[in-house]
């Protein structure tokens, strides 16, 4: 038997080179991401404190917190989820239960996936023309609408995916007992896919809690506590943006604190969503 | 006899009523869900219509010259989109050049090389990082990365290549820290977890029988990945990469902080520039004249068209892969 040592050596060399490259790619990538998280923690934790939740955003040079921004973020995110989730669930249900292979479903699916990854700043421009221009001024309502527009595609996608995981034999069993279609959907498939659908809603909240660009032309910002939905409202991302590009040190600290709060919120929501999603599978 | 037949008819009426009521509920439910699905279409149509309507004044004023002029002067109401378009394309290109090989490397590491014990934790960490909002990358880029990059990379590189013909221009000028190149780097770090997560998911769909067969005839790990796994997963990887490109093109906050906001095309990659999204984010609320606002909306329209093409192509790639798997 002839052993081609040169060829064998070359293949081994290529393999080792590839393994080294792949390892270093992983190290390189994870190092940057670790670098970001570390910077976020070290700068953010230093600026954390109870005052963040009790005081409103300060003028430069004085003490203050982020209470109005936190309040605004919570109100607008909740509003968007309350509006967007039912619409998304119904649309996802239509795709999975009624029109699985229809032409309309094909188009809706395509358009939904485009909206899912479309630049959020463009959606902000759309809601600016739709809500802000007719109203004549920026408002929290416009902020809620744009965030709902971002929520809907996320919920549509997860709802459809989760409903498709429900075995058809369940639907057939319910139908054969004489249950009308809407009973089958409400009492059987929605129940079977419940954890997955909730996961989708949580992921949607995680997605919108850091959205900045579309907020800038809809809800704008507000340096005072405001509960009026027809007036501009502060939000964490908008305050982070405004404070980070300002020249004031104490504003930078607040921006870091806000960034840390947003990240903690997003990570917590994603982790809960992941745990729920795993429960579903087992 | 009669009694029985009477009660039967009564029973049937009740049943018919119940059935009719359930049927009516059925129709209502189906129409509600269909309306929700159509609403998704209406949103999409609304986005396009509002962008076109909003950009009419600018289109009337500048025509197609808007796309080919570089001048951007709010004071004289003259606007050209070439600078932002250049910035968007170049930052996304830099981001893809870096993030694609590294992201695929991470995915290969996760599916083939990583010790089983670390596979799940590292995979989860990457998925979580893919969900971190872009403003976090932006603020980090502005306060931490740009100052470090300015001193540790830009200055030495500029000094080293100052007298080299092409590179000297490409990496010339003054080391600001912020600029087109920095924005591209931040973008690459931002889309890295996304590319890694998508590619890993695709690589995991490669049937182990295929890989085992290749190992069985004596292939090395590199050969199995390059000649079996990657070709099998090609459409999925390309589709995922295009989704990532769509994100990079439309990304706003990670870019706005560090790109420098200068509406001109400098020969040096280290020079400040702007991108479509950064221009809109920075100037929209300050735009005072109708033409100014409209020019920014037309920029948004251009961005939407570019990302639409990329995302539609990405979807077709991913769909064709799912079909290939018989899903």
XYZ file of C-alpha atoms in Angstrom:
609
model
C 0.000 0.000 0.000
C 1.343 3.384 -1.016
C 0.919 6.126 1.512
C 1.097 9.628 0.065
C 2.783 11.287 3.001
C 2.878 14.752 1.438
C -0.846 14.746 0.759
C -1.614 13.358 4.200
C 0.548 16.029 5.816
C -1.086 18.778 3.753
C -4.564 17.685 4.766
C -3.589 17.491 8.423
C -2.022 20.951 8.204
C -5.117 22.449 6.569
C -7.247 20.866 9.266
C -5.152 22.256 12.131
C -5.102 25.689 10.500
C -8.878 25.600 10.202
C -9.380 24.546 13.810
C -7.093 27.319 15.023
C -8.905 29.875 12.855
C -12.309 28.741 14.038
C -11.235 28.849 17.686
C -9.798 32.320 17.290
C -12.965 33.515 15.552
C -14.996 32.355 18.522
C -12.553 33.921 20.987
C -12.394 37.168 19.012
C -16.154 37.507 18.811
C -16.842 36.587 22.416
C -14.049 38.887 23.603
C -15.694 41.932 21.993
C -19.075 41.035 23.371
C -17.566 40.508 26.816
C -15.817 43.856 26.480
C -19.171 45.569 25.830
C -20.943 43.901 28.738
C -18.066 44.724 31.066
C -18.077 48.405 30.048
C -21.823 48.489 30.494
C -21.651 46.934 33.955
C -18.729 48.993 35.253
C -20.158 52.306 34.054
C -23.784 51.481 34.735
C -23.507 50.008 38.226
C -21.557 53.058 39.409
C -24.482 55.263 38.405
C -27.211 53.006 39.813
C -29.185 54.025 42.876
C -32.688 54.487 44.207
C -32.711 58.077 42.949
C -33.026 56.702 39.394
C -36.549 55.570 40.163
C -37.710 58.476 42.320
C -36.403 61.607 40.592
C -37.073 62.968 37.125
C -34.412 63.774 34.531
C -32.357 66.754 35.689
C -31.081 69.835 33.887
C -27.303 69.659 33.390
C -25.277 70.089 36.548
C -27.912 69.049 39.082
C -28.979 65.778 40.655
C -31.739 63.680 39.192
C -32.947 60.275 38.081
C -34.814 58.644 35.264
C -38.285 58.140 36.772
C -40.161 59.933 33.976
C -38.246 57.980 31.332
C -38.852 54.645 33.062
C -42.545 55.498 33.443
C -42.797 56.506 29.791
C -41.048 53.356 28.577
C -43.330 51.127 30.662
C -46.513 52.931 29.564
C -45.631 52.950 25.872
C -44.374 49.349 25.820
C -47.485 48.108 27.624
C -49.749 50.100 25.327
C -48.010 48.695 22.273
C -48.248 45.124 23.568
C -51.922 45.491 24.508
C -52.716 46.706 20.972
C -50.219 44.669 18.985
C -50.432 41.235 20.603
C -54.121 40.443 19.867
C -53.746 41.614 16.270
C -50.599 39.553 15.881
C -52.186 36.460 17.437
C -55.259 36.682 15.178
C -53.158 37.232 12.058
C -50.871 34.337 13.006
C -53.944 32.189 13.646
C -55.295 33.040 10.205
C -52.003 31.971 8.619
C -51.737 28.700 10.532
C -55.376 27.627 10.871
C -57.413 29.045 8.012
C -55.247 29.803 5.022
C -52.185 27.680 5.450
C -51.540 27.230 1.740
C -53.647 30.081 0.319
C -52.422 32.902 -1.881
C -53.368 35.561 0.677
C -51.442 33.699 3.361
C -48.391 33.532 1.109
C -48.447 37.303 0.562
C -49.112 38.083 4.253
C -46.272 35.797 5.319
C -43.864 37.441 2.879
C -44.877 40.986 3.862
C -44.781 40.097 7.554
C -41.234 38.802 7.308
C -40.202 41.991 5.506
C -41.802 44.122 8.248
C -40.082 41.953 10.846
C -36.630 42.991 9.624
C -37.482 46.366 8.082
C -35.478 49.285 9.487
C -37.437 50.574 12.482
C -36.494 54.148 11.595
C -38.597 53.820 8.427
C -41.562 52.605 10.472
C -41.021 55.696 12.623
C -41.323 57.915 9.539
C -44.553 56.091 8.587
C -46.171 56.711 11.982
C -44.917 60.296 11.909
C -46.946 60.846 8.730
C -49.855 58.762 9.997
C -50.275 60.136 13.530
C -47.953 63.056 14.286
C -48.727 65.163 11.208
C -52.548 64.956 11.560
C -52.317 65.620 15.320
C -49.970 68.507 14.743
C -47.514 67.551 17.475
C -45.523 64.637 18.904
C -47.370 62.422 21.364
C -47.125 59.260 23.439
C -49.974 57.823 21.327
C -47.752 58.011 18.245
C -45.030 56.239 20.236
C -47.471 53.481 21.180
C -48.614 53.096 17.567
C -45.081 52.758 16.185
C -44.110 50.247 18.860
C -47.306 48.278 18.125
C -46.325 48.226 14.447
C -43.034 46.648 15.548
C -44.761 44.188 17.908
C -47.268 42.817 15.366
C -44.838 41.059 12.964
C -42.928 39.461 15.872
C -46.137 38.032 17.367
C -47.472 36.935 13.957
C -44.309 34.967 13.240
C -44.077 33.220 16.627
C -47.835 32.518 16.784
C -47.847 30.915 13.359
C -44.748 28.855 14.110
C -46.139 27.668 17.436
C -49.578 26.791 16.016
C -47.943 24.792 13.236
C -46.216 22.698 15.898
C -49.614 21.568 17.234
C -50.309 18.137 15.718
C -53.230 17.992 13.276
C -54.599 14.915 15.043
C -55.621 17.189 17.949
C -57.603 19.418 15.581
C -59.176 16.417 13.887
C -60.133 14.861 17.223
C -61.882 18.055 18.333
C -63.615 18.508 14.976
C -64.847 14.926 14.973
C -66.571 15.566 18.297
C -68.521 18.272 16.473
C -66.698 21.317 17.814
C -67.001 24.296 15.453
C -63.751 25.626 14.028
C -63.459 28.581 16.402
C -63.927 26.254 19.400
C -61.206 23.998 18.042
C -58.878 26.969 17.762
C -59.756 28.650 21.048
C -60.006 25.546 23.234
C -57.491 23.213 21.625
C -54.778 24.726 19.454
C -54.378 28.035 21.309
C -54.184 26.107 24.577
C -51.642 23.682 23.197
C -49.511 26.545 21.874
C -50.037 28.885 24.823
C -46.473 28.867 26.172
C -45.118 29.559 22.696
C -47.489 32.435 22.087
C -46.609 34.031 25.434
C -42.938 33.597 24.513
C -43.606 35.565 21.339
C -45.229 38.402 23.275
C -42.290 38.523 25.703
C -39.791 38.605 22.840
C -41.799 41.435 21.311
C -41.554 43.442 24.558
C -37.820 42.733 24.665
C -37.548 43.976 21.100
C -39.395 47.264 21.656
C -37.923 48.158 25.036
C -34.687 49.194 23.334
C -36.129 50.757 20.193
C -34.829 54.291 19.897
C -34.961 55.572 16.350
C -38.746 55.367 15.797
C -39.426 56.929 19.224
C -37.458 60.024 18.257
C -40.039 61.153 15.684
C -43.158 59.969 17.456
C -43.128 60.316 21.240
C -40.062 62.608 21.074
C -38.927 63.177 24.664
C -40.003 65.081 27.720
C -37.887 66.404 30.564
C -40.803 66.274 32.972
C -43.088 63.575 34.291
C -46.087 63.389 31.979
C -49.076 61.060 32.123
C -50.893 62.699 29.204
C -50.907 60.351 26.231
C -51.547 63.210 23.809
C -48.334 64.984 24.840
C -44.697 64.062 24.161
C -43.436 61.472 26.645
C -39.958 60.566 27.833
C -38.604 57.058 27.354
C -35.378 55.371 28.408
C -33.901 54.989 24.900
C -34.671 58.596 23.950
C -33.115 59.870 27.198
C -30.047 57.659 26.694
C -29.617 59.105 23.203
C -30.099 62.721 24.301
C -27.783 62.385 27.315
C -25.050 60.361 25.633
C -24.475 62.917 22.868
C -24.520 65.801 25.363
C -21.266 67.247 26.668
C -22.154 66.859 30.390
C -20.469 64.230 32.586
C -23.424 63.690 34.945
C -25.720 63.187 31.955
C -23.318 60.554 30.630
C -23.594 58.702 33.939
C -27.382 58.722 33.703
C -27.147 57.484 30.102
C -25.023 54.520 31.255
C -27.461 53.781 34.075
C -30.350 53.872 31.596
C -28.461 51.616 29.193
C -27.871 49.115 32.003
C -31.572 49.169 32.962
C -32.614 48.571 29.348
C -30.146 45.712 28.944
C -31.231 44.064 32.206
C -34.881 44.316 31.101
C -34.171 42.839 27.676
C -32.024 40.009 29.040
C -34.554 39.149 31.774
C -37.419 39.023 29.278
C -35.395 36.900 26.844
C -34.420 34.473 29.598
C -38.035 34.103 30.810
C -39.147 33.615 27.205
C -36.477 30.968 26.732
C -37.479 29.080 29.895
C -41.153 29.140 28.830
C -40.198 28.022 25.323
C -38.208 25.085 26.708
C -41.068 23.966 28.946
C -43.185 23.704 25.838
C -40.851 21.251 24.186
C -40.528 18.790 27.054
C -95.631 7.854 18.857
C -96.709 11.414 18.272
C -95.081 12.518 21.495
C -91.797 11.097 20.463
C -91.881 12.675 17.033
C -92.861 16.011 18.568
C -89.988 15.938 21.021
C -87.693 14.923 18.203
C -88.586 17.956 16.119
C -88.191 20.192 19.148
C -84.826 18.642 19.781
C -83.829 19.195 16.182
C -84.800 22.897 16.311
C -82.659 23.394 19.394
C -79.810 21.591 17.708
C -80.209 23.611 14.539
C -80.212 26.812 16.565
C -77.069 25.804 18.427
C -75.426 24.837 15.209
C -76.424 28.100 13.555
C -75.150 30.103 16.515
C -71.863 28.223 16.496
C -71.670 28.771 12.748
C -72.184 32.506 13.152
C -69.440 32.575 15.816
C -67.291 30.670 13.416
C -67.734 33.176 10.623
C -67.093 36.069 12.975
C -63.921 34.429 14.277
C -62.650 33.646 10.803
C -63.325 37.167 9.578
C -61.613 38.679 12.644
C -58.473 36.668 12.050
C -58.583 37.452 8.344
C -58.959 41.155 9.112
C -55.880 40.977 11.341
C -53.931 39.321 8.533
C -55.086 41.991 6.091
C -54.092 44.678 8.586
C -50.510 43.435 8.249
C -50.768 44.041 4.505
C -52.302 47.472 5.117
C -49.423 48.465 7.407
C -46.966 47.500 4.710
C -48.908 49.387 2.040
C -49.213 52.337 4.437
C -45.461 52.441 4.972
C -44.826 52.589 1.237
C -47.617 55.087 0.551
C -46.623 57.436 3.362
C -42.972 57.391 2.319
C -43.837 58.123 -1.320
C -46.294 60.877 -0.422
C -43.876 62.383 2.085
C -41.028 62.467 -0.392
C -43.024 64.106 -3.216
C -41.935 67.717 -2.437
C -38.262 66.709 -2.468
C -38.741 64.638 -5.594
C -40.388 67.588 -7.358
C -37.536 69.875 -6.328
C -34.598 67.612 -7.155
C -35.880 64.786 -9.353
C -33.573 61.829 -9.823
C -30.605 64.140 -9.305
C -31.293 63.635 -5.587
C -29.605 60.257 -5.741
C -26.523 61.473 -7.621
C -25.743 64.782 -5.886
C -23.531 65.036 -2.858
C -24.373 68.595 -1.732
C -26.413 68.720 1.499
C -27.094 72.268 2.578
C -30.126 72.940 4.790
C -29.293 76.657 4.745
C -29.801 76.872 0.965
C -32.445 74.120 0.820
C -30.269 72.014 -1.491
C -30.215 68.295 -0.762
C -28.442 65.327 -2.332
C -28.435 61.779 -1.045
C -25.115 60.552 -2.374
C -23.228 61.048 0.906
C -25.691 59.087 3.081
C -26.074 56.353 0.457
C -22.287 56.001 0.262
C -22.058 55.860 4.056
C -24.779 53.226 4.359
C -23.255 50.990 1.694
C -19.651 51.325 2.890
C -20.380 50.803 6.610
C -22.513 47.745 5.791
C -19.801 46.366 3.500
C -17.152 46.760 6.221
C -19.486 45.151 8.756
C -20.210 42.171 6.508
C -16.535 41.678 5.548
C -15.643 41.279 9.221
C -18.756 39.722 10.731
C -19.406 37.089 8.084
C -16.173 35.070 8.378
C -16.015 35.510 12.150
C -19.706 34.657 12.578
C -19.432 31.526 10.453
C -16.270 30.636 12.392
C -18.187 30.913 15.667
C -21.031 28.811 14.255
C -18.641 26.088 13.107
C -16.918 26.212 16.466
C -20.271 25.787 18.216
C -21.578 22.927 16.083
C -18.409 20.930 15.436
C -15.520 21.787 17.708
C -16.793 23.093 21.023
C -16.686 20.619 23.931
C -20.254 19.424 24.500
C -20.266 20.911 28.002
C -19.819 24.507 26.752
C -21.962 24.170 23.657
C -25.267 25.136 25.260
C -24.063 27.970 27.516
C -22.020 29.619 24.743
C -24.882 29.163 22.281
C -27.380 30.721 24.690
C -25.001 33.600 25.456
C -24.728 34.359 21.735
C -28.489 34.256 21.245
C -29.015 36.615 24.182
C -26.372 38.994 22.833
C -28.173 39.032 19.473
C -31.149 40.549 21.299
C -29.304 43.436 22.968
C -30.686 46.761 21.662
C -28.482 48.622 19.231
C -28.362 51.761 21.367
C -26.169 49.816 23.815
C -23.655 49.143 21.037
C -23.889 52.806 20.101
C -23.174 54.198 23.554
C -20.311 51.738 24.008
C -18.909 52.710 20.628
C -19.016 56.399 21.482
C -17.574 56.301 25.008
C -15.308 53.256 25.004
C -14.450 51.998 21.545
C -13.891 55.232 19.594
C -11.377 56.772 22.034
C -9.472 53.490 22.259
C -9.549 52.989 18.499
C -8.287 56.518 17.916
C -5.141 56.041 19.986
C -4.438 52.343 19.623
C -5.276 51.738 15.961
C -5.899 54.847 13.902
C -2.738 56.772 14.761
C -0.294 53.887 14.242
C -2.039 52.774 11.042
C -2.100 56.293 9.654
C 1.572 56.800 10.383
C 2.476 53.425 8.924
C 0.651 53.840 5.619
C 1.042 57.615 5.176
C 3.494 57.227 2.282
C 1.941 54.149 0.641
C 0.056 55.307 -2.501
C -3.475 53.830 -2.221
C -3.576 52.929 1.458
C -2.288 56.380 2.358
C -5.437 57.930 0.906
C -7.762 55.242 2.136
C -6.548 55.554 5.723
C -5.374 59.185 5.656
C -6.535 62.373 7.326
C -6.732 63.108 11.019
C -7.474 60.422 13.640
C -10.880 61.487 14.960
C -11.819 58.139 16.486
C -15.306 58.409 15.051
C -15.949 57.960 11.332
C -17.128 55.603 8.602
C -14.670 52.859 9.520
C -15.511 52.953 13.241
C -19.221 52.777 12.399
C -18.556 49.734 10.210
C -16.652 48.040 13.042
C -19.397 48.680 15.612
C -21.960 47.381 13.120
C -19.901 44.241 12.585
C -19.789 43.581 16.341
C -23.549 44.140 16.483
C -24.519 41.731 13.690
C -21.909 39.146 14.723
C -24.123 37.302 17.259
C -26.996 37.332 14.771
C -24.931 35.761 11.987
C -23.440 33.238 14.404
C -26.862 32.222 15.766
C -28.488 31.864 12.329
C -25.552 29.960 10.838
C -25.427 27.641 13.838
C -29.139 26.845 13.444
C -28.610 26.085 9.764
C -25.522 23.950 10.359
C -27.414 21.943 12.953
C -29.864 20.857 10.265
C -27.123 19.023 8.388
C -27.986 15.330 8.882
C -25.318 13.618 10.951
C -25.467 10.630 8.579
C -23.915 12.814 5.871
C -21.111 13.971 8.133
C -20.524 10.495 9.533
C -20.295 9.078 6.039
C -17.636 11.648 5.171
C -15.703 10.929 8.371
C -16.081 7.252 7.583
C -14.165 7.548 4.329
C -11.383 9.369 6.184
C -12.173 13.048 5.705
C -10.727 15.537 8.189
C -12.950 17.936 10.147
C -12.081 20.765 7.760
C -12.993 18.656 4.748
C -16.290 17.553 6.284
C -17.281 21.140 7.038
C -16.094 22.641 3.768
C -17.240 19.925 1.411
C -20.261 18.427 3.175
C -21.789 20.668 5.847
C -21.362 24.113 4.241
C -22.556 23.092 0.747
C -25.597 21.415 2.315
C -26.411 24.512 4.358
C -25.393 27.021 1.685
C -28.770 28.609 0.973
C -29.523 28.953 4.664
C -26.157 30.571 5.375
C -26.515 32.979 2.445
C -30.091 33.786 3.481
C -28.984 34.419 7.058
C -26.127 36.611 5.843
C -28.552 38.665 3.764
C -30.885 39.092 6.728
C -27.864 40.361 8.648
C -27.044 42.702 5.761
C -30.624 44.004 5.899
C -30.115 44.768 9.574
C -26.781 46.466 8.967
C -28.213 48.654 6.193
C -31.096 49.889 8.316
C -29.317 50.048 11.648
C -29.625 53.471 13.190
C -28.460 53.908 16.756
C -25.237 51.878 16.615
C -24.178 54.000 13.646
C -25.501 57.436 14.566
C -23.295 57.757 17.646
C -20.001 57.067 15.922
C -20.238 57.972 12.235
C -19.508 61.679 12.662
C -22.472 63.116 10.733
C -20.676 64.777 7.852
C -22.513 64.919 4.519
C -19.529 64.473 2.307
C -17.686 61.610 0.736
C -14.097 61.688 1.913
C -11.470 59.506 0.238
C -10.352 58.254 3.664
C -12.320 55.533 5.438
C -11.257 57.022 8.767
C -12.987 60.313 7.947
C -16.399 61.191 9.403
C -19.380 60.573 7.144
C -23.047 59.831 7.524
C -25.508 57.100 6.646
C -29.139 57.282 5.578
C -30.436 56.220 8.958
C -28.015 58.447 10.888
C -28.978 61.467 8.791
C -32.680 60.885 9.452
C -32.197 60.256 13.175
C -30.028 63.334 13.669
C -31.806 65.874 11.528
C -35.470 64.910 11.343
C -36.697 66.786 14.413
C -34.540 69.778 13.504
C -35.738 69.999 9.887
C -37.482 73.331 9.596
C -38.514 73.621 5.961
C -40.905 71.354 4.092
C -38.275 70.411 1.525
C -35.805 69.489 4.274
C -38.295 67.139 5.976
C -39.289 65.744 2.616
C -35.661 65.128 1.618
C -35.182 63.123 4.817
C -38.333 61.103 4.113
C -37.057 60.442 0.595
C -33.865 59.133 2.209
C -36.109 56.822 4.244
C -37.810 55.664 1.055
C -34.438 54.869 -0.527
C -33.431 52.921 2.586
C -36.703 51.000 2.518
C -36.272 50.097 -1.148
C -32.679 48.928 -0.628
C -33.512 46.825 2.435
C -36.659 45.466 0.765
C -34.608 44.073 -2.109
C -32.060 42.514 0.248
C -34.689 41.068 2.611
C -36.857 39.707 -0.199
C -33.831 37.935 -1.688
C -32.945 36.600 1.762
C -36.446 35.196 2.222
C -36.361 33.464 -1.132
C -33.039 31.827 -0.204
C -34.325 30.649 3.173
C -37.622 29.428 1.690
C -35.865 27.441 -1.009
C -33.755 25.790 1.657
C -36.813 24.860 3.729
C -38.412 23.411 0.621
C -35.262 21.410 -0.077
C -35.678 19.837 3.342
C -39.224 18.896 2.553
C -40.706 21.185 5.228
